[in-house]
CSV table of C-alpha atoms in Angstrom, one decimal:
chain,number,residue,atom,x,y,z
A,291,ASN,CA,12.2,-6.2,-10.9
A,292,ALA,CA,12.7,-7.0,-14.5
A,293,GLY,CA,12.7,-9.9,-16.0
A,294,VAL,CA,15.6,-11.8,-18.1
A,295,MET,CA,16.5,-9.0,-20.8
A,296,GLN,CA,17.5,-9.8,-24.2
A,297,ASN,CA,19.3,-7.9,-27.1
A,298,PRO,CA,18.6,-7.5,-29.8
A,299,ARG,CA,15.5,-9.0,-30.3
A,300,HIS,CA,15.4,-9.9,-34.2
A,301,LEU,CA,19.3,-9.4,-35.3
A,302,VAL,CA,19.5,-9.8,-39.2
A,303,ARG,CA,24.0,-11.0,-40.4
A,304,ARG,CA,24.8,-11.6,-43.8
A,305,ARG,CA,26.9,-15.2,-44.4
A,306,GLY,CA,30.8,-14.7,-43.1
A,307,GLN,CA,29.4,-11.4,-40.1
A,308,GLU,CA,29.6,-11.7,-36.9
A,309,ALA,CA,26.8,-11.8,-34.6
A,310,ARG,CA,26.9,-10.9,-31.0
A,311,LEU,CA,23.8,-11.8,-28.8
A,312,ARG,CA,23.6,-9.8,-25.1
A,313,CYS,CA,21.9,-11.3,-22.3
A,314,SER,CA,21.4,-9.7,-18.9
A,315,PRO,CA,19.6,-12.0,-16.3
A,316,MET,CA,17.5,-11.3,-13.3
A,317,LYS,CA,18.9,-9.5,-10.4
A,318,GLY,CA,20.5,-12.2,-8.2
A,319,HIS,CA,20.9,-14.3,-10.6
A,320,SER,CA,24.0,-15.6,-11.0
A,321,HIS,CA,23.7,-18.3,-13.6
A,322,VAL,CA,22.9,-18.2,-17.3
A,323,TYR,CA,21.8,-20.8,-19.6
A,324,TRP,CA,21.9,-20.3,-23.6
A,325,TYR,CA,19.6,-22.3,-25.3
A,326,ARG,CA,19.6,-22.3,-29.1
A,327,GLN,CA,15.7,-23.2,-30.9
A,328,LEU,CA,15.0,-24.0,-34.3
A,329,PRO,CA,11.9,-23.6,-36.1
A,330,GLU,CA,9.1,-26.4,-34.9
A,331,GLU,CA,11.5,-27.7,-32.3
A,332,GLY,CA,12.7,-27.9,-28.9
A,333,LEU,CA,15.1,-25.5,-27.3
A,334,LYS,CA,18.4,-27.1,-27.5
A,335,PHE,CA,20.6,-26.6,-24.2
A,336,MET,CA,24.0,-25.2,-25.8
A,337,VAL,CA,26.2,-23.4,-23.1
A,338,TYR,CA,25.8,-22.8,-19.2
A,339,LEU,CA,27.6,-20.0,-17.3
A,340,GLN,CA,28.5,-18.9,-14.0
A,341,LYS,CA,30.4,-15.5,-13.3
A,342,GLU,CA,33.3,-15.5,-15.2
A,343,ASN,CA,33.1,-18.8,-15.1
A,344,ILE,CA,32.2,-21.6,-18.4
A,345,ILE,CA,30.4,-23.9,-16.6
A,346,ASP,CA,28.9,-26.5,-18.9
A,347,GLU,CA,29.2,-25.8,-22.8
A,348,SER,CA,28.7,-29.4,-23.5
A,349,GLY,CA,25.9,-28.1,-26.3
A,350,MET,CA,27.7,-25.4,-27.9
A,351,PRO,CA,29.5,-25.9,-31.8
A,352,LYS,CA,33.3,-26.8,-31.4
A,353,GLU,CA,34.2,-23.5,-34.1
A,354,ARG,CA,32.4,-20.3,-34.4
A,355,PHE,CA,31.1,-19.9,-31.3
A,356,SER,CA,32.0,-18.9,-27.5
A,357,ALA,CA,30.4,-17.5,-24.5
A,358,GLU,CA,31.5,-15.4,-21.3
A,359,PHE,CA,29.6,-13.8,-18.8
A,360,PRO,CA,31.7,-11.4,-17.1
A,361,LYS,CA,32.2,-10.1,-13.4
A,362,GLU,CA,30.6,-6.7,-14.7
A,363,GLY,CA,27.6,-6.5,-17.3
A,364,PRO,CA,25.6,-8.9,-19.7
A,365,SER,CA,26.2,-12.8,-21.2
A,366,ILE,CA,27.4,-12.3,-24.6
A,367,LEU,CA,27.0,-15.4,-27.0
A,368,ARG,CA,29.0,-15.0,-30.1
A,369,ILE,CA,29.0,-16.8,-33.3
A,370,GLN,CA,31.8,-15.9,-35.5
A,371,GLN,CA,31.3,-15.9,-39.5
A,372,VAL,CA,27.2,-16.7,-39.8
A,373,VAL,CA,26.2,-19.6,-42.0
A,374,ARG,CA,22.5,-19.9,-43.2
A,375,GLY,CA,22.2,-23.0,-40.9
A,376,ASP,CA,22.5,-19.6,-37.4
A,377,SER,CA,19.5,-19.1,-38.1
A,378,ALA,CA,17.6,-19.2,-35.0
A,379,ALA,CA,15.7,-18.2,-32.0
A,380,TYR,CA,18.2,-17.8,-29.2
A,381,PHE,CA,16.9,-17.8,-25.8
A,382,CYS,CA,18.9,-17.3,-23.0
A,383,ALA,CA,17.7,-18.0,-19.2
A,384,SER,CA,18.8,-17.2,-15.6
A,385,SER,CA,18.5,-19.0,-12.1
A,386,PRO,CA,19.1,-17.9,-8.6
A,387,LEU,CA,21.3,-21.1,-7.7
A,388,GLU,CA,22.3,-24.2,-10.4
A,389,PHE,CA,18.8,-25.2,-11.7
A,390,GLU,CA,17.0,-24.9,-7.5
A,391,GLY,CA,13.3,-24.2,-8.6
A,392,GLU,CA,12.7,-22.4,-12.3
A,393,ALA,CA,15.0,-21.0,-14.3
A,394,PHE,CA,14.0,-17.7,-16.3
A,395,PHE,CA,13.6,-17.1,-20.0
A,396,GLY,CA,14.2,-13.6,-21.6
A,397,GLN,CA,12.4,-12.7,-25.0
A,398,GLY,CA,14.8,-14.4,-27.2
A,399,THR,CA,16.7,-12.8,-29.5
A,400,ARG,CA,15.9,-14.1,-33.5
A,401,LEU,CA,19.0,-13.9,-35.6
A,402,THR,CA,18.5,-14.3,-39.6
A,403,VAL,CA,21.7,-15.1,-42.3
A,404,VAL,CA,20.7,-14.2,-45.4
B,63,GLY,CA,19.0,-38.6,-29.3
B,64,GLU,CA,15.9,-36.8,-27.5
B,65,SER,CA,15.8,-38.2,-23.9
B,66,VAL,CA,12.6,-35.9,-23.3
B,67,GLY,CA,9.8,-36.2,-25.8
B,68,LEU,CA,5.4,-35.8,-25.6
B,69,HIS,CA,3.6,-37.8,-27.2
B,70,LEU,CA,1.3,-36.1,-29.8
B,71,PRO,CA,3.1,-32.8,-31.5
B,72,THR,CA,-0.5,-31.1,-31.9
B,73,LEU,CA,-3.3,-31.2,-29.7
B,74,SER,CA,-7.1,-29.4,-30.4
B,75,VAL,CA,-9.6,-28.9,-27.8
B,76,GLN,CA,-13.0,-27.0,-27.6
B,77,GLU,CA,-13.5,-23.6,-25.1
B,78,GLY,CA,-13.7,-25.2,-21.6
B,79,ASP,CA,-12.7,-28.9,-22.4
B,80,ASN,CA,-9.9,-30.4,-20.4
B,81,SER,CA,-6.3,-31.0,-21.6
B,82,ILE,CA,-4.0,-33.4,-20.7
B,83,ILE,CA,-0.1,-33.0,-22.8
B,84,ASN,CA,2.0,-35.7,-22.1
B,85,CYS,CA,5.6,-36.3,-21.5
B,86,ALA,CA,7.7,-39.3,-21.6
B,87,TYR,CA,11.5,-39.4,-20.6
B,88,SER,CA,14.0,-41.6,-20.1
B,89,ASN,CA,17.0,-40.4,-17.8
B,90,SER,CA,15.8,-42.6,-14.5
B,91,ALA,CA,18.4,-39.9,-12.6
B,92,SER,CA,16.1,-36.6,-13.4
B,93,ASP,CA,14.5,-35.9,-10.0
B,94,TYR,CA,13.3,-32.1,-11.4
B,95,PHE,CA,10.4,-31.5,-14.1
B,96,ILE,CA,9.1,-28.5,-15.8
B,97,TRP,CA,6.2,-27.6,-17.9
B,98,TYR,CA,6.7,-23.9,-20.3
B,99,LYS,CA,4.1,-22.7,-22.3
B,100,GLN,CA,5.7,-21.0,-25.2
B,101,GLU,CA,3.7,-18.0,-26.9
B,102,SER,CA,4.3,-17.3,-30.5
B,103,GLY,CA,7.3,-15.2,-30.8
B,104,LYS,CA,7.6,-14.9,-26.8
B,105,GLY,CA,10.2,-16.9,-24.7
B,106,PRO,CA,9.4,-20.0,-22.4
B,107,GLN,CA,6.8,-19.5,-19.5
B,108,PHE,CA,7.4,-21.5,-16.5
B,109,ILE,CA,3.8,-23.3,-15.4
B,110,ILE,CA,4.6,-25.8,-12.7
B,111,ASP,CA,7.5,-28.3,-11.4
B,112,ILE,CA,7.8,-31.1,-10.4
B,113,ARG,CA,10.0,-32.7,-7.7
B,114,SER,CA,11.0,-36.9,-8.2
B,115,ASN,CA,9.7,-37.2,-4.5
B,116,MET,CA,6.6,-36.2,-5.6
B,117,ASP,CA,3.7,-37.7,-8.3
B,118,LYS,CA,1.1,-35.0,-8.3
B,119,ARG,CA,1.2,-31.2,-7.9
B,120,GLN,CA,-1.4,-28.8,-8.3
B,121,GLY,CA,-2.0,-25.2,-9.3
B,122,GLN,CA,-4.1,-22.2,-10.8
B,123,ARG,CA,-6.0,-24.9,-13.2
B,124,VAL,CA,-2.8,-26.7,-14.1
B,125,THR,CA,-1.9,-30.6,-12.1
B,126,VAL,CA,1.4,-32.4,-13.0
B,127,LEU,CA,1.2,-35.8,-12.5
B,128,LEU,CA,4.4,-38.0,-12.4
B,129,ASN,CA,4.9,-41.2,-13.1
B,130,LYS,CA,8.2,-42.8,-12.6
B,131,THR,CA,7.5,-46.4,-12.9
B,132,VAL,CA,7.0,-45.3,-16.2
B,133,LYS,CA,9.2,-42.8,-16.3
B,134,HIS,CA,6.2,-40.0,-17.9
B,135,LEU,CA,5.1,-36.9,-17.0
B,136,SER,CA,1.5,-35.3,-18.1
B,137,LEU,CA,-0.2,-31.5,-17.4
B,138,GLN,CA,-3.3,-31.1,-17.4
B,139,ILE,CA,-5.5,-27.8,-17.8
B,140,ALA,CA,-8.8,-27.6,-16.6
B,141,ALA,CA,-11.2,-25.5,-18.8
B,142,THR,CA,-9.0,-24.7,-21.1
B,143,GLN,CA,-9.6,-21.1,-22.4
B,144,PRO,CA,-8.2,-19.6,-25.9
B,145,GLY,CA,-5.2,-17.9,-24.2
B,146,ASP,CA,-3.6,-21.6,-23.4
B,147,SER,CA,-3.3,-21.8,-27.2
B,148,ALA,CA,0.7,-22.1,-27.3
B,149,VAL,CA,3.5,-24.6,-27.2
B,150,TYR,CA,4.1,-26.9,-24.3
B,151,PHE,CA,7.3,-28.0,-23.5
B,152,CYS,CA,8.2,-30.6,-20.3
B,153,ALA,CA,12.0,-30.0,-19.4
B,154,GLU,CA,13.8,-32.2,-17.2
B,155,ASN,CA,16.9,-32.0,-15.0
B,156,ARG,CA,18.9,-34.7,-14.9
B,157,ASN,CA,20.2,-34.5,-11.4
B,158,GLN,CA,23.9,-33.9,-13.1
B,159,ALA,CA,26.1,-31.2,-11.5
B,160,GLY,CA,26.0,-28.3,-13.8
B,161,THR,CA,23.8,-29.2,-16.1
B,162,ALA,CA,20.8,-27.5,-17.2
B,163,LEU,CA,17.4,-28.2,-18.2
B,164,ILE,CA,16.8,-30.5,-21.5
B,165,PHE,CA,14.2,-29.6,-23.3
B,166,GLY,CA,11.8,-32.2,-25.4
B,167,LYS,CA,10.4,-31.0,-28.8
B,168,GLY,CA,7.1,-29.4,-27.7
B,169,THR,CA,3.0,-30.3,-27.9
B,170,THR,CA,0.6,-27.1,-29.9
B,171,LEU,CA,-2.7,-26.6,-28.2
B,172,SER,CA,-4.6,-25.3,-30.1
B,173,VAL,CA,-8.1,-24.1,-28.5
B,174,SER,CA,-11.2,-22.8,-30.6
B,175,SER,CA,-14.2,-21.2,-29.5
């Protein structure tokens, strides 16, 4: 049973480009969460999704950031017109129920904006 | 601002010692807490969890203690090993529908041989 898969592991983008981060939850998990981690910091909640629905996006910046979890395929975190301040590690977690029990995290995507 | 935090950003111990990592939380409605371990370059890894109807839970070499009166959570690691070196985060679920885990800043545990 594969764990939470995130790709790419490392992503370099120039300022103004778009970044797309992908997350495939564990098999049987229908709840996906995205977190951002700055160096030496904890994980900051961004968005919580279920299939085809955004449940809570209170941690998402109002502009340039969007997330989706389609009926088929991985969850996507999209950052448009990236700026240097977007450089961070982005982690995805999945759980079988609404935070009943542990959430399993992927290895993260490290985004570097140059 | 942060509602889940740890008392010390770093903790250094000798191999074989017991380690205690502390965490304070501020939301009285939180009913579920988890400790995660994060090694360099990796995602957080579940260690142990505890619900608010318990005050202690034990795992393999780890024990989590919950004091709801003072809103304090601790992780005890017995016979600490070099492989335990990592950043440890506590996280809380605020018992609100549709909310995700809220993480504190973390404590870096360094184990020397």
